[in-house]
Coordinates of C-alpha atoms in Angstrom, one line a residue:
Chain A
M357 CA 147.4 121.0 73.9
V358 CA 143.9 121.2 74.6
S359 CA 144.2 123.2 77.9
V360 CA 146.1 125.9 76.1
L361 CA 143.4 126.0 73.0
T362 CA 140.7 126.3 75.9
K363 CA 142.5 129.1 77.6
I364 CA 142.6 130.6 74.1
F365 CA 138.8 130.2 73.2
G366 CA 137.4 129.7 76.7
I367 CA 136.1 126.8 78.4
G368 CA 132.8 127.5 76.6
N369 CA 134.2 126.4 73.1
L370 CA 136.1 123.6 74.4
E371 CA 135.1 122.0 71.0
T372 CA 137.3 124.2 69.0
A373 CA 140.2 123.5 71.2
E374 CA 139.5 119.6 70.5
D375 CA 138.9 120.1 66.8
V376 CA 142.2 121.9 66.4
V377 CA 144.1 119.2 68.2
Q378 CA 142.3 116.9 66.1
Q379 CA 143.6 119.0 62.9
A380 CA 147.1 118.8 63.8
F381 CA 147.1 115.4 64.3
I382 CA 145.7 114.7 61.1
D383 CA 148.1 117.0 59.8
A384 CA 150.5 115.3 61.4
I385 CA 149.9 111.6 59.7
R386 CA 149.5 113.2 56.5
V387 CA 153.1 115.1 56.7
W388 CA 154.9 113.0 58.5
R389 CA 154.1 109.8 56.2
L390 CA 155.9 111.4 53.5
K391 CA 158.6 113.3 54.9
G392 CA 158.8 111.1 57.6
I393 CA 158.5 111.9 61.2
P394 CA 160.5 115.6 62.3
N395 CA 163.2 115.2 65.5
N396 CA 160.9 117.4 67.6
P397 CA 157.4 115.9 66.9
S398 CA 155.9 117.5 69.8
A399 CA 157.2 121.1 68.5
W400 CA 155.9 120.7 65.3
L401 CA 152.5 119.5 66.3
F402 CA 152.4 122.7 68.4
S403 CA 153.4 124.8 65.6
V404 CA 150.4 123.3 63.6
A405 CA 147.9 123.9 66.7
K406 CA 149.1 127.8 66.9
N407 CA 148.8 128.7 63.2
K408 CA 145.5 127.2 63.5
A409 CA 144.6 128.8 66.4
I410 CA 145.5 132.1 64.7
D411 CA 143.4 131.1 62.0
I412 CA 140.4 130.6 63.7
I413 CA 141.0 133.8 66.0
R414 CA 141.4 135.9 62.5
K415 CA 138.2 134.5 61.3
N416 CA 136.1 134.7 64.2
K417 CA 137.6 138.2 66.0
F418 CA 133.9 139.2 66.0
S419 CA 131.7 136.3 66.3
V420 CA 129.8 136.4 69.3
Q421 CA 130.6 132.4 69.9
Y422 CA 134.0 133.8 71.0
D423 CA 134.7 136.5 73.7
F424 CA 138.0 137.9 73.0
S425 CA 137.1 141.2 75.1
E426 CA 138.1 139.5 78.7
D427 CA 141.7 139.6 80.1
S428 CA 144.7 138.7 78.2
R429 CA 143.1 137.8 75.1
I430 CA 142.3 141.1 73.9
L431 CA 145.8 141.2 73.1
L432 CA 144.9 138.0 70.3
T433 CA 142.5 140.5 68.4
S434 CA 145.3 142.7 67.3
E435 CA 148.2 141.6 64.5
Y436 CA 150.6 143.6 66.7
T437 CA 150.1 141.4 69.3
L438 CA 148.6 138.0 68.2
A439 CA 151.6 136.0 67.0
T440 CA 153.8 137.0 70.1
T441 CA 150.9 136.4 72.5
M442 CA 150.2 132.7 70.8
E443 CA 154.1 132.1 71.1
N444 CA 153.7 132.9 75.1
L445 CA 151.0 130.8 75.7
W446 CA 152.4 128.1 74.6
K447 CA 155.8 128.1 77.3
E448 CA 156.4 124.9 78.9
E449 CA 156.1 126.3 82.7
L450 CA 152.7 128.1 80.8
M451 CA 151.8 124.5 79.7
K452 CA 152.0 123.4 83.5
D453 CA 149.7 125.3 85.0
D454 CA 146.8 125.5 81.8
L455 CA 147.1 121.9 82.9
L456 CA 146.5 122.6 86.4
R457 CA 143.5 125.2 85.7
M458 CA 141.8 122.5 83.4
M459 CA 141.8 119.8 86.0
F460 CA 140.3 122.0 88.3
A461 CA 137.6 123.1 85.9
C462 CA 137.1 119.5 85.2
C463 CA 136.5 118.9 88.6
H464 CA 134.1 121.5 88.9
P465 CA 131.9 120.8 92.1
E466 CA 128.6 120.9 90.4
I467 CA 130.0 118.3 88.0
S468 CA 129.0 114.7 88.9
E469 CA 132.5 112.7 89.8
E470 CA 131.7 110.1 86.6
N471 CA 131.4 113.0 84.1
Q472 CA 134.6 114.6 86.1
I473 CA 136.6 112.0 85.1
T474 CA 135.4 111.3 81.7
L475 CA 136.4 115.0 80.8
I476 CA 139.5 114.3 82.4
L477 CA 140.3 111.4 80.6
K478 CA 138.9 113.1 77.4
T479 CA 140.9 116.7 77.6
L480 CA 144.0 115.9 79.8
C481 CA 144.6 112.3 78.7
G482 CA 144.1 112.2 75.4
F483 CA 141.7 109.5 75.5
S484 CA 139.3 108.6 73.0
T485 CA 135.6 108.3 73.6
S486 CA 135.8 104.7 72.8
E487 CA 139.0 103.9 75.0
I488 CA 136.9 105.8 77.6
A489 CA 133.6 103.8 77.2
K490 CA 135.4 101.0 77.9
S491 CA 137.0 102.0 81.0
F492 CA 133.9 102.9 82.0
L493 CA 132.6 99.6 80.9
T494 CA 129.7 101.3 78.8
S495 CA 128.9 102.8 75.3
E496 CA 130.0 105.2 73.6
E497 CA 127.0 106.9 73.2
T498 CA 127.0 107.2 77.1
I499 CA 130.1 108.8 77.3
S500 CA 129.2 111.6 74.1
K501 CA 126.4 112.5 75.9
R502 CA 128.2 112.7 79.0
L503 CA 130.9 115.1 77.4
L504 CA 128.2 117.1 75.7
R505 CA 126.3 118.0 79.0
T506 CA 129.7 118.8 81.0
K507 CA 130.4 121.1 77.6
D508 CA 127.2 122.4 77.9
F509 CA 127.5 123.3 81.5
F510 CA 130.6 125.1 80.8
R511 CA 129.3 127.3 78.1
N512 CA 125.8 128.1 80.4
K513 CA 127.5 129.0 83.3
K514 CA 130.8 130.5 81.9
I515 CA 132.8 128.7 84.0
K516 CA 136.5 130.5 84.0
L517 CA 139.6 128.3 83.6
E518 CA 141.5 129.5 87.1
I519 CA 143.1 127.7 89.9
P520 CA 140.7 128.5 92.6
S521 CA 140.8 131.0 95.7
V522 CA 142.4 130.4 98.7
E523 CA 139.1 129.9 100.4
E524 CA 138.2 127.4 97.9
L525 CA 141.7 125.8 97.1
K526 CA 141.1 123.1 100.1
S527 CA 137.6 121.5 99.0
R528 CA 137.8 121.8 95.3
T529 CA 141.3 120.2 95.3
H530 CA 139.8 117.5 97.7
A531 CA 138.0 117.0 94.6
V532 CA 140.4 116.7 92.2
L533 CA 142.4 114.4 94.1
G534 CA 139.0 112.2 94.5
A535 CA 139.0 112.2 90.6
I536 CA 142.5 111.4 90.6
Y537 CA 142.6 108.4 93.0
L538 CA 139.3 106.7 91.4
L539 CA 141.6 107.0 87.9
F540 CA 144.8 105.2 89.7
N541 CA 142.4 102.8 91.1
E542 CA 140.7 102.1 87.6
G543 CA 144.1 101.3 86.5
Y544 CA 145.5 99.4 89.9
N545 CA 142.5 97.1 89.5
S546 CA 140.7 97.6 86.6
S547 CA 137.0 97.0 86.2
Q548 CA 137.9 95.9 82.7
A549 CA 137.4 92.1 81.8
E550 CA 141.1 91.6 80.1
H551 CA 143.6 93.6 81.7
L552 CA 143.4 93.8 85.6
I553 CA 146.2 96.7 85.9
R554 CA 146.0 99.7 83.4
R555 CA 149.5 101.2 83.3
D556 CA 148.4 104.0 81.1
L557 CA 145.5 105.0 83.6
I558 CA 148.2 104.7 86.6
E559 CA 150.8 106.4 85.2
E560 CA 148.3 109.5 84.1
A561 CA 147.4 109.9 87.7
K562 CA 150.5 110.0 89.2
L563 CA 151.3 112.7 86.3
L564 CA 148.2 114.9 87.4
C565 CA 149.2 114.3 91.3
K566 CA 152.6 115.3 90.6
L567 CA 151.5 118.7 88.5
L568 CA 149.9 118.9 92.0
T569 CA 152.9 118.6 93.7
E570 CA 154.8 121.4 91.8
N571 CA 152.8 124.0 92.1
Q572 CA 153.0 126.6 95.0
Y573 CA 149.0 127.0 95.4
T574 CA 148.5 123.1 95.4
Q575 CA 151.3 121.8 97.3
L576 CA 148.9 120.6 100.1
P577 CA 149.8 117.8 102.8
E578 CA 147.3 115.7 101.3
V579 CA 148.5 116.2 97.6
Y580 CA 151.7 114.6 98.9
A581 CA 150.1 111.6 100.5
L582 CA 147.7 111.0 97.4
M583 CA 151.1 110.7 96.0
A584 CA 152.9 108.8 98.5
L585 CA 150.1 106.2 98.5
M586 CA 150.4 105.8 94.7
C587 CA 154.0 105.6 94.4
F588 CA 153.8 102.5 97.2
H589 CA 151.2 100.7 95.6
T590 CA 152.6 100.9 92.0
A591 CA 156.2 99.7 93.7
R592 CA 154.1 96.6 94.1
S593 CA 152.4 96.4 90.7
D594 CA 155.1 93.9 88.8
S595 CA 154.4 91.2 91.3
R596 CA 151.0 91.2 91.5
L597 CA 150.7 89.2 88.2
T598 CA 152.2 86.2 86.8
T599 CA 153.5 86.4 83.3
D600 CA 150.0 84.7 82.4
G601 CA 148.0 87.5 83.9
E602 CA 147.4 85.6 86.5
I603 CA 146.9 87.1 90.2
I604 CA 149.2 86.5 92.5
L605 CA 148.1 87.2 96.3
L606 CA 150.2 89.5 98.7
P607 CA 151.3 86.5 100.7
K608 CA 152.6 84.7 97.7
Q609 CA 154.3 88.0 96.2
D610 CA 157.9 87.9 95.6
R611 CA 158.8 91.1 97.6
S612 CA 162.1 91.3 95.5
K613 CA 160.3 92.7 92.7
W614 CA 159.2 95.3 94.5
N615 CA 160.2 98.5 92.9
K616 CA 162.7 100.2 95.9
Q617 CA 163.0 103.0 94.0
L618 CA 159.2 103.6 94.1
I619 CA 159.3 103.2 97.7
V620 CA 162.2 105.5 98.9
E621 CA 160.0 108.3 96.5
G622 CA 156.6 107.7 98.4
N623 CA 158.8 107.9 101.4
D624 CA 159.8 111.0 100.9
Y625 CA 156.4 112.3 99.5
L626 CA 154.9 110.7 102.9
N627 CA 157.4 113.1 104.9
K628 CA 156.4 116.1 102.8
A629 CA 152.9 115.2 103.8
S630 CA 153.5 115.3 107.3
F631 CA 153.3 119.4 107.4
G632 CA 150.3 120.9 109.1
R633 CA 147.5 119.4 111.2
A634 CA 145.7 117.7 108.3
V635 CA 145.7 113.7 108.5
T636 CA 143.6 112.7 105.6
A637 CA 142.3 109.1 104.8
Y638 CA 145.4 109.5 102.1
H639 CA 147.9 109.8 104.8
V640 CA 146.5 107.2 106.6
E641 CA 145.6 104.7 103.4
A642 CA 149.6 106.2 102.3
A643 CA 150.8 105.1 106.2
I644 CA 149.5 101.2 105.7
A645 CA 150.7 100.7 102.0
F646 CA 154.1 101.8 103.6
E647 CA 153.8 99.0 106.3
H648 CA 153.3 96.5 103.5
C649 CA 156.2 97.8 101.6
K650 CA 158.2 97.6 105.0
A651 CA 157.8 94.1 105.7
N652 CA 160.1 92.4 104.3
T653 CA 158.1 88.9 104.6
F654 CA 154.2 88.6 104.7
E655 CA 154.6 87.3 108.3
D656 CA 156.6 90.5 109.4
T657 CA 153.6 92.5 108.4
N658 CA 152.8 94.7 111.4
W659 CA 149.0 93.8 111.2
E660 CA 148.3 95.5 115.0
L661 CA 149.4 98.6 113.4
I662 CA 147.7 98.1 110.2
L663 CA 144.4 97.3 111.9
D664 CA 145.1 100.5 114.2
Y665 CA 145.4 102.3 111.1
Y666 CA 141.8 101.1 109.1
Q667 CA 140.1 101.8 112.4
W668 CA 140.8 104.9 112.0
V669 CA 140.3 105.4 108.9
C670 CA 136.5 103.2 109.1
V671 CA 135.5 106.2 111.9
F672 CA 136.8 109.0 110.2
Y673 CA 136.8 108.0 106.0
P674 CA 134.1 105.5 106.4
S675 CA 133.5 103.5 103.2
P676 CA 132.3 99.9 102.1
I677 CA 136.5 99.3 100.8
T678 CA 137.7 100.4 104.1
E679 CA 135.4 98.3 106.0
L680 CA 136.3 95.3 104.1
N681 CA 140.4 96.2 104.2
K682 CA 139.8 96.2 108.3
I683 CA 138.3 92.8 108.5
V684 CA 141.5 91.4 106.7
A685 CA 143.4 92.8 109.1
V686 CA 141.1 91.7 111.8
M687 CA 141.6 88.0 110.6
Q688 CA 145.3 89.0 110.3
V689 CA 145.4 89.8 114.0
H690 CA 142.7 88.3 115.7
G691 CA 141.4 85.3 113.7
A692 CA 139.3 84.1 111.2
E693 CA 136.5 83.6 114.4
A694 CA 137.3 87.2 115.3
A695 CA 136.4 88.6 111.9
L696 CA 133.1 86.9 111.1
E697 CA 132.0 88.4 114.4
E698 CA 133.4 92.2 113.1
I699 CA 131.8 91.3 109.9
A700 CA 128.3 90.6 111.7
K701 CA 128.8 93.9 113.5
I702 CA 128.3 96.0 110.3
T703 CA 124.6 96.9 109.9
N704 CA 124.8 98.0 106.8
K705 CA 125.5 95.7 104.5
K706 CA 123.5 96.7 101.3
K707 CA 126.1 98.1 99.4
L708 CA 128.9 95.6 100.8
E709 CA 126.7 93.1 98.7
S710 CA 127.6 94.3 95.3
Y711 CA 131.4 93.7 96.2
Y712 CA 133.4 90.5 94.6
L713 CA 135.6 91.2 97.4
Y714 CA 133.1 91.0 100.5
F715 CA 132.2 87.2 99.3
S716 CA 135.7 86.6 98.6
I717 CA 136.7 87.4 102.4
L718 CA 133.8 85.8 103.4
G719 CA 134.5 82.6 101.6
E720 CA 138.2 82.9 103.1
I721 CA 137.1 83.0 106.4
H722 CA 135.1 80.4 106.1
L723 CA 137.8 77.9 104.6
R724 CA 139.8 79.0 107.7
I725 CA 137.4 78.0 110.2
N726 CA 136.5 74.8 108.2
R727 CA 133.5 75.3 107.0
K728 CA 134.1 74.8 103.5
P729 CA 130.4 74.1 101.9
E730 CA 130.1 77.8 103.1
A731 CA 133.1 79.0 101.9
K732 CA 132.4 77.2 98.3
Q733 CA 129.2 79.1 98.4
Y734 CA 130.5 82.5 98.9
F735 CA 133.0 82.0 96.2
L736 CA 130.5 81.1 93.9
K737 CA 128.7 84.2 94.9
A738 CA 132.0 86.5 94.4
L739 CA 132.4 84.8 91.1
D740 CA 129.2 86.1 90.1
L741 CA 130.3 89.5 90.6
T742 CA 133.4 90.2 88.9
Q743 CA 134.1 90.6 85.2
S744 CA 137.9 90.6 85.3
K745 CA 139.6 87.1 84.0
A746 CA 142.0 87.1 86.5
E747 CA 139.9 87.9 89.2
R748 CA 137.6 85.1 88.2
K749 CA 140.4 82.6 87.0
M750 CA 141.8 83.2 91.2
L751 CA 138.2 82.4 92.5
M752 CA 138.0 79.2 90.2
D753 CA 141.4 77.5 91.4
T754 CA 140.2 78.3 95.2
I755 CA 136.7 76.6 94.7
L756 CA 138.1 73.8 92.7
M757 CA 140.7 73.4 95.8
I758 CA 138.2 72.8 98.2
Chain B
M317 CA 138.1 158.3 81.0
K318 CA 138.4 160.0 77.4
E319 CA 139.0 157.5 74.3
Y320 CA 141.8 158.7 72.2
L321 CA 143.4 157.5 68.3
F322 CA 146.7 157.0 67.6
L323 CA 147.7 156.8 64.5
F324 CA 151.3 155.7 63.4
R325 CA 153.3 157.3 60.8
G326 CA 156.7 156.1 59.5
G327 CA 159.3 154.5 61.6
E328 CA 161.5 151.6 60.8
A329 CA 159.5 149.2 57.9
M330 CA 159.7 145.6 59.5
D331 CA 160.6 142.8 56.8
K332 CA 160.1 139.1 58.5
E333 CA 162.0 137.9 55.8
R334 CA 165.0 139.9 55.7
S335 CA 165.6 139.6 59.3
P336 CA 163.5 137.2 61.6
E337 CA 165.7 138.1 64.7
K338 CA 165.1 142.3 64.3
W339 CA 161.2 141.3 63.5
Q340 CA 160.7 139.1 66.8
A341 CA 162.4 141.5 68.8
N342 CA 160.1 144.2 67.2
M343 CA 156.7 142.2 67.8
Q344 CA 158.7 142.1 71.7
K345 CA 158.4 145.6 71.8
W346 CA 154.8 145.8 70.8
M347 CA 153.6 143.1 73.2
Q348 CA 155.3 145.1 76.0
W349 CA 153.3 148.4 75.1
M350 CA 150.2 146.9 74.7
G351 CA 150.8 144.3 76.9
G352 CA 150.9 146.9 79.6
L353 CA 148.3 148.8 78.3
Q354 CA 145.7 146.0 78.4
Q355 CA 147.0 144.9 82.1
K356 CA 145.6 148.8 82.8
G357 CA 142.8 148.2 81.1
Q358 CA 143.2 150.8 78.4
L359 CA 143.5 149.0 75.4
V360 CA 140.6 149.2 73.0
S361 CA 142.0 147.7 69.9
A362 CA 145.3 147.8 67.3
Q363 CA 146.1 147.2 64.0
P364 CA 148.5 147.0 61.4
L365 CA 147.7 148.6 57.9
S366 CA 149.0 147.2 54.8
Q367 CA 150.5 149.3 52.4
E368 CA 148.4 149.3 49.9
G369 CA 144.8 150.7 49.9
K370 CA 141.7 152.1 48.1
Q371 CA 140.5 156.3 48.0
V372 CA 136.7 157.1 47.5
K373 CA 136.4 160.4 46.8
G374 CA 133.8 163.4 46.5
I375 CA 130.3 163.5 45.4
K376 CA 131.1 161.4 42.4
K377 CA 132.7 158.2 44.6
T378 CA 135.8 158.7 42.4
V379 CA 137.8 155.3 43.4
T380 CA 141.4 155.6 43.0
D381 CA 144.4 153.1 44.1
G382 CA 146.2 153.7 47.4
P383 CA 147.2 156.3 49.2
F384 CA 150.7 156.6 47.8
M385 CA 152.4 159.3 49.9
E386 CA 155.8 158.9 51.0
G387 CA 156.2 155.9 53.0
K388 CA 156.9 158.4 56.2
E389 CA 153.9 160.1 56.0
M390 CA 151.2 157.3 55.3
V391 CA 149.5 155.8 58.1
G392 CA 150.9 152.5 59.1
G393 CA 148.7 151.4 62.1
Y394 CA 146.0 152.7 65.2
L395 CA 145.6 152.4 68.0
M396 CA 142.3 153.0 70.8
C397 CA 142.7 153.3 74.1
K398 CA 141.3 154.9 76.9
A399 CA 142.9 157.2 79.2
E400 CA 142.5 160.5 81.6
N401 CA 143.2 163.2 79.1
Y402 CA 145.5 164.6 77.3
A403 CA 148.6 164.5 79.0
T404 CA 148.0 160.9 80.3
A405 CA 147.5 159.8 76.6
V406 CA 150.7 161.4 75.3
E407 CA 152.9 159.8 77.9
L408 CA 150.9 156.4 76.7
A409 CA 152.1 157.1 73.6
K410 CA 155.7 157.9 74.2
G411 CA 156.1 154.1 74.9
C412 CA 155.1 153.3 71.3
P413 CA 157.9 151.7 69.7
I414 CA 157.4 153.3 66.3
L415 CA 159.4 155.8 67.9
D416 CA 162.6 153.7 68.3
D417 CA 163.4 155.1 64.5
D418 CA 163.2 159.0 64.5
S419 CA 161.1 158.9 61.2
G420 CA 158.2 157.4 63.7
V421 CA 155.3 159.8 64.4
V422 CA 152.5 159.3 66.7
E423 CA 149.5 161.1 66.3
V424 CA 147.4 161.3 69.1
R425 CA 143.6 162.6 68.8
E426 CA 140.6 162.6 71.3
I427 CA 137.6 160.9 70.0
Q428 CA 135.0 163.8 69.8
E429 CA 131.4 163.8 71.5
I430 CA 129.3 164.7 69.1
I431 CA 127.0 167.2 70.9
M432 CA 123.3 166.1 70.6

């Protein structure tokens, strides 16, 4: 709803759009409490929002805050065409495009990554400020400030809601995918203390990416690759935790619990991703995830191939996380000693040292070469670096077993 | 480009209460016509006018109610648009939905530039 309304009022007036949605929900609560929930709640909400939008347009036709002189918005200022134009704007197929346009606006290159995601969660996923604050482990005040700054940016720069031109599309889509992937990762491996997996975030990320696969302008290979990657990862999510929310590591996961349908779906997306010359990090990460999904047992996993893939990713798209993943693959293929040598080769460890995973892997390596005291030290360090209850529990168990 | 005022008179009265389908179809026609003008960048503004009104007359500024003319003669709405000349403005006016009824009249008037 916010994206349609933003199209109506202009992105500089994001607040107006949000107010209308909020008002519609308040009305809904009031009326539904008395009369019960209508047969088609979303249609009900849409029609309330439409009427509220019409009221605002009538009241503000000549205000400088809203610029109704541009594009088709002029038709909103005439009573002859106001109702019909409003009605047309809410057609489902158009609304999908509005969401896309909004996504691109949220991922404007001049907006910082964390602000992009904040805005996406707020305007596209309907998260409240406090929910976003929780997701980012920060205060509501910080989030409000971020949102305010981004809204000012939209207003001052007079950003338009549009799908970027062909020349820009690739780089702009890259930013959108980056934001979706971050959103997904936060859902898949939440930094929150209570829940390791946040299905709501995962679903939102997949939904947004799916939209990109459905629009002819954004059907790029990397879009399909990311979709495939997310399918493969979510296929395994049911086996990652016990019913008590404890972590089950890959070797011990019950592979029969993996969602076959999602694996098939992921495979379809991966096939669709293989046109053009682009091989992106998403392609390779999806290929890796697929190798895991393909193996019937942990021992069957083709670690040599996975190691090759990681080596490739580390060269072209280096990041601390892929570096760590590569080391895990080295350990599986060449053993713990080789993995230790590989770690020694990393020159810039500063960033790595803020990851619990880095110390957890070091602990695992030392455990395998039977250097228990060091292993324990590393696991303790890892323990310091994570908030997640499930991860802490797993590390504690390991330490106690040494 | 010159500016033109279209004054609408007569035409079929539209009552949403009586026939929602007809009303909607009519609104769709307005949308098509005006949407076309808008896309060509020719639409300036347009509004329908309500039936009742006031008149202020002469030096004494006497105020009376209503135009109280016969329905067909009353101005029911206006549209401002941009066009090359009278001929093209008249062509545009021919698309007006008010002409779907034989009583409909579109008066086309060019905005006069006051010579200073």
